[in-house]
Amino acid sequence: MTDKRDLLILGGGLVGMMLALAAARKGISSHVVDRADPAELTAEGFDGRASAISTASWNLFTNIGLADRLEPHGCAIASIAVTDQMKPGSIDFTPEPHEGTLGRMFANRELRLALFEAASEEPLIAWHAKSEIMERHRGAHGVSVVLADGTSLHASLMIAAEGRNSPTRDEAGITIAKWDYSHRAIIAGLTHELPHGNVAWEIFYPAGPFALLPMLDRADGKHRSALVWTVGEKDAAGTLKLSDRAFLAEVEKRMGGLFGTIESVGPRSSYPLGFHHTARITGDRLALIGDAAHGIHPIAGQGLNLGLRDVGALVEVLAEGMRLGLDPGDAQLLRKYEQWRGLDAFTVALATDGLTRLFGIPGRAASALRRFGMAGVERIGPLKTFFMDEARGVTGDLPELLRA
Amino acid sequence: MTDSSVTIRPEEAAHFGQLAREWWDPKGSSAMLHRLNPVRLAFVREAIDRHWGGDPAAVRPLAGKSALDVGCGAGLLCEPLARLGAAVTGVDAAPENVQAAAAHAEGAGLDIRYMAGEVVSLDIGRFDLVTSMEVIEHVADKAAFVAALADRLAPGGLMVLSTPNRTAASRLLLVGAAEAVGIVPRGTHHWDDFIIPDELGELLAGAGLSVSARKGIAFSLSKGLHLSDDESLNYILSARRT
């Protein structure tokens, strides 16, 4: 048979590539298939996206040997300031020493560059970029895909890492529970007059939180922050279409001179806010990771940390199973991954039945209830909750690869 | 590659393929064995590393070694042993099982020798690792069986056996409840034929072997099947020449 490998990873984004690298460090071989052109993805100004890398996620980068390469590109988050519409009385949050750091901010472009470089040097990774998948097969003894150019790729286990709209997941008939907030996050990089002092800001407005995450200064010394601006679904398209000048004026108005003059804005993108989770994260010889399996996006970049936890858990389960001589696609291993990273059936049922029904009911009372719920979700302070939970480690069993 | 005695005739291939699919279906009638597999393999791996002083992280700790699995069924244990690097021979009294095992190994691309028959009567040489899991409880003359296994063990070799214990708990759970609810096919076990750890230890001593490690295989709702100090249901042991 042709080059049969352990894993067939569909989707070579941040999560898929991290899986390939983490697996390779444990001696597990993979094919990685992605339709995108890596040169475009790493071009200067491709998107202004940035990711908050939690302490646990950073440990994964350390454990696969990328920390030294990435360290100079990360901007440490020293504290969080939460404020209500820029009114006086902001709540500052600086972690106690035992709570660990709040993490680091990275431009996604820097993460991609480091991952792509490491992947191309790794013999255990066969990377098939710019490749369209025509067919997927999962059989008794293995899995395969046929690419547009007729190439067949074979492996023991298929992994869907294609993000929210995973075609592999849909083809496998795995249902997904969604809770849509009917809001979008507008994401863009800003340069501003005053330094951010490594503070992440979360400013509450009735329409939703407006968050500023500290980034490293640009090469020319300009101060930078990543903006995550929550707007109603109906306002998103208009906000994206604003001219740079009009957009900057809107942003500045909401920042109240916090960082002085806002000088420029990079490419803008938007992201629907919501929660989604699949009923199952495994099938026969199939595992879902990252946003293909679940996502929760009150702020940008969180999805990556969840996805990296999947990576750590799946690699740990596979490496232990293969150490015992088990096939990487063995149902017992997938069961272990499912139990570790899957949402329990009750919660999924609650999310599908309870929430979608609540949100599907027309009428004024239901609408009031929805608004109330939305406000509640916002008041928790997504940034704060996220970083606190990460620091406290309340989000479940941490895979070994995500430990220091 | 399979032994000539089990070469599959074309008209039977479909039948054995179907049988293999049933054996290898993790949700099918062998579901319990599938769940048991990682647990007993964890014990086997530890025994291998301890016996030969190998690196616990090595990918092929059995490279260059031969292994024999007696009562191999459709190869649930043979295939992992082959992936760990061993030249594996699987023996089963039921020709159907052996045919199914050969069909599955071929699909998996593994080179395993399967033979139908009794280990006592087959002239197949000696092996570095001899395993027999959940078999001795089905054997009438247990002393002769243990002696036959010992005969197959090469000098400096390692033996691993597992079997249900003969306790009130195993009578209630393994024979009664498990068969009643269908986790284990009805008629699989006869409690009177079960053997307690001390009795098995004596049989092994009689064949010139001593037990080097022993663990219980217990069940709990939170952990599922797992290695434990509780041997009341099932146990697994390693043995070497005295």
XYZ file of C-alpha atoms in Angstrom:
646
model
C 0.000 0.000 0.000
C 1.097 3.589 -0.537
C 2.248 5.807 2.308
C -0.274 4.740 5.011
C 0.134 6.984 8.022
C -1.330 7.047 11.521
C -3.421 10.211 11.131
C -5.241 11.880 8.254
C -5.779 15.456 9.479
C -8.308 17.379 7.394
C -7.718 21.072 7.954
C -4.227 22.499 8.430
C -5.082 25.647 10.371
C -3.670 26.446 13.774
C -5.380 23.533 15.563
C -4.803 20.935 12.822
C -1.149 21.841 12.471
C -0.606 21.858 16.239
C -2.060 18.343 16.323
C 0.281 17.172 13.558
C 3.296 18.622 15.378
C 2.337 17.405 18.854
C 1.650 13.929 17.405
C 4.973 13.922 15.525
C 6.834 14.679 18.752
C 5.356 11.413 20.077
C 6.392 9.499 16.956
C 2.901 9.556 15.386
C 2.875 10.169 11.620
C 0.280 12.191 9.717
C -1.039 13.526 6.451
C -2.299 17.123 6.733
C -4.653 18.312 3.988
C -5.694 21.935 3.545
C -7.195 23.797 0.616
C -5.522 27.112 1.429
C -2.218 28.410 0.106
C 0.196 28.825 3.051
C 1.892 31.727 1.288
C -1.384 33.665 1.308
C -2.163 32.778 4.924
C 1.169 34.106 6.109
C 1.261 37.189 3.894
C 1.637 40.495 5.736
C -1.828 41.924 6.291
C -3.764 38.734 5.400
C -5.976 39.295 8.428
C -5.716 41.244 11.622
C -6.616 38.259 13.758
C -4.896 37.674 17.039
C -5.137 34.923 19.643
C -4.884 34.929 23.398
C -2.658 32.011 24.322
C -3.411 30.833 27.854
C -0.714 29.540 30.157
C -1.810 25.949 29.516
C -1.731 26.457 25.747
C 1.670 28.061 26.035
C 2.917 24.906 27.758
C 1.879 22.970 24.645
C 3.996 25.286 22.469
C 6.857 24.728 24.917
C 6.433 20.959 24.854
C 6.560 20.756 21.079
C 9.633 22.990 20.990
C 8.154 26.195 19.537
C 8.261 28.437 22.604
C 11.723 29.886 21.947
C 10.793 30.617 18.344
C 7.545 32.369 19.374
C 8.512 34.054 22.641
C 9.733 37.333 21.024
C 6.368 37.722 19.231
C 4.095 37.409 22.274
C 2.737 40.310 24.275
C 2.154 39.432 27.927
C -1.198 40.350 29.443
C -0.402 41.719 32.890
C -3.873 42.742 34.010
C -7.473 43.195 32.935
C -9.546 46.338 33.372
C -13.326 46.054 33.216
C -15.403 49.199 32.959
C -18.997 50.183 32.226
C -19.253 52.521 29.219
C -16.100 54.312 30.337
C -17.822 55.526 33.470
C -15.585 55.902 36.541
C -15.087 52.893 38.784
C -13.395 50.315 36.617
C -12.633 46.920 38.072
C -9.022 45.950 37.721
C -7.938 42.397 37.876
C -4.339 41.380 38.338
C -3.720 37.733 39.138
C -2.127 36.681 42.400
C 1.230 34.955 41.921
C -0.299 31.494 42.586
C -2.954 32.046 39.906
C -0.378 32.133 37.148
C -0.136 34.621 34.300
C -3.044 35.794 32.180
C -1.438 34.590 28.994
C 0.051 36.142 25.895
C -1.308 37.803 22.798
C -0.049 36.710 19.382
C -0.837 37.779 15.872
C -2.230 34.639 14.195
C 0.183 35.290 11.371
C 3.162 34.744 13.703
C 1.651 31.518 15.006
C 1.055 30.266 11.448
C 4.595 31.131 10.371
C 6.093 29.184 13.282
C 3.802 26.190 12.788
C 4.257 26.008 9.010
C 8.024 26.269 9.358
C 8.140 23.502 11.971
C 5.757 21.300 9.967
C 7.773 21.552 6.773
C 10.885 20.418 8.658
C 9.125 17.430 10.267
C 9.476 14.153 8.307
C 6.531 12.594 10.169
C 4.212 15.218 8.647
C 3.207 14.953 4.979
C 1.651 18.337 4.265
C -0.696 18.611 1.294
C -1.496 22.311 0.889
C -3.755 23.784 -1.806
C -5.537 20.433 -1.975
C -9.256 20.018 -2.458
C -10.850 16.842 -1.070
C -13.188 15.049 -3.484
C -14.020 11.904 -1.474
C -13.709 10.674 2.086
C -13.776 7.003 3.121
C -13.838 5.375 6.544
C -13.584 1.585 6.519
C -12.921 -1.377 8.806
C -9.151 -1.139 8.467
C -8.448 2.490 7.748
C -9.477 5.815 6.281
C -8.652 7.617 3.065
C -9.380 10.703 1.007
C -9.127 11.309 -2.705
C -7.771 14.718 -3.695
C -8.795 16.743 -6.743
C -5.628 15.695 -8.587
C -6.543 12.021 -8.062
C -4.070 11.331 -5.247
C -5.293 8.952 -2.541
C -4.081 9.434 1.020
C -4.392 6.619 3.572
C -4.240 6.491 7.367
C -5.675 4.735 10.416
C -7.636 7.636 11.905
C -9.374 10.611 10.283
C -9.392 13.924 12.131
C -11.739 16.774 11.271
C -9.986 20.064 12.033
C -11.734 22.231 9.462
C -13.370 24.661 11.841
C -17.003 25.519 12.455
C -18.332 24.438 9.082
C -16.526 21.100 9.012
C -17.741 19.172 5.938
C -16.273 15.962 7.370
C -18.435 16.317 10.466
C -21.544 17.008 8.397
C -20.834 14.061 6.102
C -20.508 11.819 9.185
C -23.992 12.955 10.245
C -22.864 14.316 13.601
C -25.415 16.837 14.824
C -24.474 20.132 16.307
C -26.099 22.188 19.028
C -25.885 25.946 18.521
C -26.674 28.896 20.676
C -26.480 32.020 18.609
C -26.229 35.332 20.442
C -27.352 37.193 17.277
C -24.261 39.320 17.691
C -21.010 39.479 15.817
C -17.516 40.348 16.950
C -15.743 42.796 14.658
C -12.048 42.068 14.796
C -9.281 44.437 13.730
C -5.795 45.551 14.654
C -5.359 49.175 15.811
C -2.358 51.409 16.248
C -2.656 54.122 18.854
C -0.811 57.074 20.311
C -0.317 55.916 23.921
C 1.116 52.580 25.144
C -1.371 50.000 26.488
C 0.773 49.071 29.484
C -0.006 45.355 28.918
C -3.574 45.882 30.060
C -6.514 44.119 28.429
C -9.591 46.349 28.496
C -13.183 45.269 28.478
C -15.663 48.108 28.147
C -19.366 47.303 28.443
C -21.923 48.924 26.172
C -25.590 47.986 25.885
C -24.888 46.393 22.500
C -22.125 44.234 23.944
C -18.563 44.346 25.193
C -15.820 46.258 23.452
C -12.462 44.622 24.175
C -8.905 45.763 23.575
C -6.114 43.234 23.854
C -2.486 44.352 24.106
C -0.166 43.496 21.212
C 3.567 44.068 20.795
C 4.627 47.404 19.334
C 5.088 47.424 15.576
C 8.640 47.438 14.177
C 8.383 51.211 13.676
C 7.521 51.679 17.354
C 3.769 52.220 16.876
C 1.675 50.938 19.791
C -0.811 48.227 18.880
C -3.902 46.556 20.305
C -6.313 43.989 18.942
C -9.905 45.167 18.916
C -12.856 42.860 19.497
C -16.032 44.915 19.125
C -19.378 43.251 19.662
C -22.224 44.562 17.537
C -25.734 43.333 16.811
C -26.031 40.973 13.839
C -27.981 43.585 11.855
C -25.308 46.261 12.379
C -22.327 44.040 11.549
C -22.342 44.417 7.769
C -22.596 48.205 8.005
C -19.816 48.445 10.561
C -17.535 46.319 8.393
C -18.254 48.512 5.370
C -17.429 51.825 7.066
C -14.491 53.728 5.621
C -11.327 53.527 7.715
C -11.852 57.102 8.863
C -15.446 56.572 9.899
C -14.536 53.287 11.595
C -11.725 54.928 13.561
C -14.057 57.728 14.639
C -16.587 55.163 15.938
C -13.848 53.271 17.772
C -12.349 56.394 19.289
C -15.759 57.513 20.506
C -16.131 54.257 22.428
C -12.636 54.367 23.900
C -12.896 57.795 25.434
C -9.280 58.715 24.713
C -7.980 55.706 26.621
C -4.973 55.215 24.317
C -4.908 58.765 22.888
C -5.516 59.137 19.178
C -6.355 55.970 17.268
C -4.056 56.221 14.290
C -4.825 53.351 11.941
C -6.839 50.200 11.532
C -5.804 46.998 9.730
C -8.052 44.610 7.783
C -11.394 44.032 9.498
C -13.127 40.672 9.879
C -16.130 39.504 11.834
C -17.101 36.412 13.741
C -20.574 35.285 14.852
C -20.843 35.129 18.635
C -22.324 31.996 20.001
C -21.788 28.629 21.441
C -21.762 25.388 19.553
C -21.052 21.828 20.527
C -21.525 18.574 18.697
C -23.521 15.735 20.222
C -20.506 13.473 19.718
C -16.889 14.324 18.966
C -16.007 10.891 17.588
C -17.273 8.418 14.996
C -15.894 5.209 13.507
C -12.206 6.027 12.894
C -13.058 9.722 13.220
C -12.262 12.386 15.815
C -13.307 16.044 15.756
C -11.028 18.694 17.194
C -11.190 22.454 17.660
C -14.092 24.446 16.271
C -15.285 21.429 14.254
C -16.257 19.933 17.636
C -17.107 22.907 19.785
C -16.640 26.585 20.159
C -17.499 29.351 22.512
C -16.604 32.798 21.330
C -17.356 35.623 23.717
C -13.950 37.003 22.721
C -11.627 36.183 19.870
C -8.918 33.639 20.360
C -10.608 31.589 23.060
C -11.605 28.937 20.592
C -7.945 28.250 19.987
C -7.288 27.469 23.638
C -10.192 25.014 23.667
C -8.896 23.463 20.470
C -5.401 23.100 21.861
C -6.835 21.238 24.800
C -8.371 18.802 22.314
C -4.953 18.459 20.725
C -3.294 17.685 24.056
C -5.968 15.171 25.057
C -6.102 13.381 21.703
C -2.329 13.056 21.386
C -2.084 11.740 24.935
C -4.787 9.128 24.297
C -3.278 8.064 20.954
C 0.315 7.887 22.204
C -0.704 5.773 25.189
C -2.811 3.473 22.988
C -0.055 3.026 20.422
C 2.396 2.258 23.221
C 0.120 -0.707 23.955
C 0.082 -1.778 20.314
C -3.441 -0.514 19.604
C -4.430 0.820 16.206
C -4.713 4.666 16.286
C -8.295 4.284 15.048
C -9.209 1.816 17.806
C -12.720 2.445 19.130
C -11.540 2.175 22.745
C -9.121 5.068 22.252
C -11.783 7.214 20.618
C -14.085 6.395 23.498
C -11.477 7.689 25.919
C -11.114 10.923 23.943
C -14.894 11.282 23.782
C -15.184 10.872 27.562
C -12.407 13.360 28.159
C -13.358 16.141 25.738
C -16.953 15.486 24.767
C -19.762 17.358 26.422
C -21.969 15.086 28.469
C -25.246 14.158 26.856
C -27.300 16.048 29.389
C -25.611 19.351 28.659
C -25.998 18.866 24.922
C -29.665 18.057 25.396
C -30.056 21.166 27.485
C -28.326 23.265 24.864
C -30.335 21.839 21.975
C -33.734 21.548 23.596
C -33.717 24.269 26.207
C -31.848 27.038 24.531
C -32.882 26.623 20.932
C -36.509 26.385 22.034
C -36.184 29.453 24.191
C -34.617 31.316 21.329
C -37.125 30.025 18.842
C -40.196 31.321 20.694
C -41.666 34.482 19.153
C -43.353 37.189 21.182
C -42.580 40.056 23.504
C -42.172 38.075 26.746
C -39.681 35.699 25.170
C -37.842 38.597 23.663
C -37.532 40.280 27.063
C -36.274 37.016 28.489
C -33.713 36.750 25.707
C -32.492 40.270 26.346
C -32.237 39.468 30.018
C -30.222 36.347 29.218
C -27.938 38.242 26.885
C -27.286 40.872 29.546
C -26.512 38.136 32.048
C -24.036 36.549 29.692
C -22.335 39.875 29.201
C -22.211 40.837 32.846
C -20.140 37.799 33.676
C -17.279 39.558 31.918
C -16.146 37.078 29.282
C -12.501 38.113 29.408
C -12.319 37.952 33.139
C -14.143 34.658 33.444
C -11.984 33.108 30.782
C -8.663 34.089 32.240
C -9.752 33.336 35.797
C -10.917 29.878 34.811
C -7.701 29.224 32.971
C -5.671 30.391 35.942
C -7.728 28.330 38.356
C -7.697 25.310 36.103
C -11.418 24.754 36.625
C -11.958 23.658 33.053
C -11.312 19.984 33.635
C -8.437 17.522 33.439
C -5.457 19.138 31.800
C -3.674 16.943 29.223
C -0.052 16.222 30.060
C 1.144 18.157 27.010
C -0.497 21.306 28.395
C 1.311 21.061 31.724
C 4.569 22.814 32.496
C 1.011 -14.647 5.377
C -0.966 -17.443 6.962
C -0.177 -21.087 7.605
C -1.168 -23.429 4.809
C -3.611 -25.219 7.118
C -5.761 -22.093 7.327
C -5.587 -20.827 3.779
C -9.031 -19.477 3.068
C -11.036 -21.030 0.227
C -12.693 -18.300 -1.854
C -16.245 -19.464 -1.080
C -15.485 -19.288 2.631
C -13.731 -15.938 2.584
C -16.971 -13.978 2.751
C -18.173 -16.050 5.679
C -14.984 -15.519 7.660
C -14.882 -11.871 6.736
C -18.339 -11.509 8.265
C -17.260 -13.445 11.347
C -14.206 -11.197 11.692
C -16.401 -8.124 11.431
C -18.575 -9.433 14.273
C -15.558 -10.229 16.461
C -13.973 -6.884 15.719
C -17.149 -4.812 16.099
C -16.468 -2.832 19.297
C -20.222 -2.680 19.954
C -20.939 -6.288 18.972
C -20.995 -9.541 20.939
C -17.311 -9.152 21.865
C -17.790 -5.637 23.287
C -16.576 -6.764 26.716
C -13.347 -8.172 25.237
C -12.731 -4.935 23.353
C -13.031 -2.948 26.568
C -10.834 -5.441 28.379
C -8.138 -5.235 25.710
C -6.470 -1.899 26.626
C -6.535 -2.932 30.302
C -4.772 -6.239 29.814
C -2.412 -4.721 27.237
C -1.339 -2.157 29.842
C -0.340 -5.059 32.108
C 1.391 -6.890 29.233
C 3.349 -3.770 28.276
C 4.526 -3.220 31.836
C 5.501 -6.883 32.151
C 7.479 -6.670 28.862
C 9.358 -3.538 29.955
C 10.133 -5.026 33.370
C 11.122 -8.480 32.108
C 13.463 -7.279 29.358
C 14.413 -3.944 30.954
C 13.134 -1.974 27.958
C 12.308 1.703 27.517
C 8.629 2.243 28.485
C 8.318 4.781 25.656
C 9.734 2.513 22.939
C 7.404 2.006 19.982
C 8.443 -1.607 19.196
C 9.567 -3.204 22.456
C 9.058 -6.713 21.030
C 11.189 -6.187 17.910
C 13.215 -9.334 17.230
C 11.101 -11.397 19.614
C 8.551 -14.132 18.964
C 5.136 -14.312 20.624
C 2.478 -17.014 20.903
C -1.125 -16.289 21.879
C -3.084 -19.392 22.823
C -6.849 -19.106 22.422
C -6.359 -16.148 20.134
C -9.962 -15.763 18.981
C -10.051 -13.312 16.092
C -6.679 -11.816 17.018
C -7.590 -9.033 19.439
C -4.311 -9.585 21.300
C -2.186 -10.886 18.386
C -2.529 -7.685 16.378
C -1.274 -5.331 19.133
C 1.611 -7.736 19.844
C 2.504 -7.652 16.150
C 2.414 -3.830 16.166
C 4.760 -3.907 19.150
C 7.232 -5.664 16.873
C 6.834 -9.377 17.671
C 6.692 -12.222 15.140
C 3.296 -13.477 16.300
C 1.657 -16.902 16.142
C -1.981 -17.223 17.166
C -3.518 -20.583 18.017
C -7.194 -21.297 18.537
C -9.111 -24.551 18.852
C -11.899 -23.232 16.615
C -10.906 -23.179 12.919
C -13.547 -20.506 12.301
C -11.861 -18.093 14.708
C -8.502 -18.628 13.094
C -9.905 -17.986 9.629
C -11.588 -14.812 10.870
C -8.349 -13.696 12.543
C -6.364 -14.284 9.341
C -8.909 -12.317 7.306
C -8.704 -9.383 9.708
C -4.906 -9.361 9.938
C -4.677 -9.318 6.159
C -6.980 -6.290 6.027
C -4.915 -4.565 8.692
C -1.727 -5.284 6.770
C -0.218 -7.319 9.607
C 1.905 -10.426 9.097
C 0.624 -12.912 11.696
C 0.752 -16.734 11.606
C -2.567 -18.290 12.659
C -3.062 -22.010 13.315
C -6.093 -24.051 14.287
C -5.675 -26.768 16.905
C -4.647 -27.522 20.478
C -1.406 -26.089 21.775
C -0.569 -29.506 23.263
C -0.508 -31.240 19.878
C 0.961 -28.533 17.625
C 4.682 -28.659 16.942
C 5.344 -24.932 16.601
C 8.611 -24.332 18.448
C 9.283 -22.019 21.376
C 8.490 -18.340 21.952
C 9.912 -15.428 23.931
C 6.424 -14.358 24.986
C 3.532 -16.772 25.589
C 0.097 -15.355 26.392
C -3.247 -16.964 27.046
C -6.059 -14.651 28.073
C -9.422 -15.810 29.385
C -8.769 -19.393 28.230
C -7.749 -21.604 31.167
C -11.220 -21.360 32.699
C -12.537 -23.223 29.646
C -9.922 -26.017 29.837
C -10.690 -29.392 31.484
C -7.154 -30.559 32.330
C -5.643 -27.321 33.607
C -2.323 -28.883 34.728
C -1.712 -30.353 31.275
C -2.623 -27.029 29.669
C -0.202 -25.032 31.855
C 2.527 -27.628 31.180
C 1.923 -27.279 27.428
C 2.202 -23.486 27.662
C 5.435 -23.826 29.665
C 6.795 -26.169 26.965
C 6.287 -23.425 24.373
C 8.230 -20.865 26.425
C 11.794 -20.157 25.216
C 14.613 -19.881 27.766
C 14.416 -16.452 29.401
C 10.846 -16.084 28.180
C 7.832 -14.331 29.680
C 4.333 -15.739 30.169
C 1.163 -13.685 30.774
C -2.155 -15.301 31.738
C -5.518 -13.858 32.703
C -8.654 -15.565 33.971
C -11.713 -14.962 36.157
C -11.346 -15.653 39.880
C -13.612 -18.209 41.596
C -15.337 -15.967 44.138
C -18.854 -15.098 45.206
C -18.433 -11.796 43.353
C -17.460 -13.417 40.054
C -20.311 -15.919 40.357
C -22.778 -13.107 40.841
C -21.369 -10.648 38.296
C -19.516 -12.540 35.560
C -21.747 -15.576 35.273
C -25.062 -14.339 36.614
C -25.542 -10.646 35.889
C -23.247 -10.234 32.867
C -24.865 -13.111 31.006
C -28.353 -12.124 32.129
C -28.036 -8.628 30.669
C -26.148 -9.915 27.660
C -22.780 -8.144 28.153
C -21.225 -11.597 27.938
C -22.813 -14.201 25.647
C -24.862 -16.789 27.559
C -23.028 -20.019 28.340
C -19.581 -18.370 28.059
C -18.605 -19.168 31.621
C -18.998 -22.108 34.029
C -18.170 -20.819 37.471
C -17.052 -24.223 38.799
C -14.272 -24.241 36.200
C -12.819 -20.934 37.441
C -9.446 -21.080 39.151
C -8.231 -18.992 42.089
C -4.805 -17.257 41.996
C -3.191 -19.697 44.479
C -4.298 -22.728 42.456
C -2.925 -21.209 39.243
C 0.314 -20.341 41.068
C 0.676 -24.005 42.097
C 0.048 -25.215 38.549
C 2.701 -22.813 37.261
C 5.161 -23.939 39.971
C 4.504 -27.528 38.887
C 5.557 -26.537 35.364
C 8.752 -24.864 36.619
C 7.450 -21.281 36.533
C 7.055 -18.634 39.207
C 4.675 -15.676 39.251
C 6.517 -12.347 38.885
C 3.550 -9.949 39.101
C -0.205 -10.197 39.547
C -3.014 -7.633 39.345
C -6.771 -7.690 39.585
C -8.973 -6.495 36.742
C -11.816 -4.724 38.474
C -14.820 -2.742 37.330
C -16.211 0.505 38.655
C -18.735 2.901 37.202
C -16.302 5.807 37.193
C -13.236 3.992 35.856
C -14.812 1.173 33.845
C -12.546 -1.889 33.664
C -9.158 -1.151 35.211
C -6.081 -2.745 36.773
C -6.541 -2.905 40.530
C -5.476 -4.647 43.732
C -8.981 -6.106 43.854
C -8.682 -9.586 42.302
C -12.166 -10.793 43.155
C -13.533 -10.691 39.592
C -10.645 -11.295 37.254
C -6.856 -11.299 37.477
C -3.832 -11.193 35.226
C -0.324 -12.421 36.015
C 3.128 -12.677 34.548
C 5.415 -15.690 35.114
C 8.967 -16.720 34.291
C 11.078 -19.829 34.673
C 12.130 -20.429 38.258
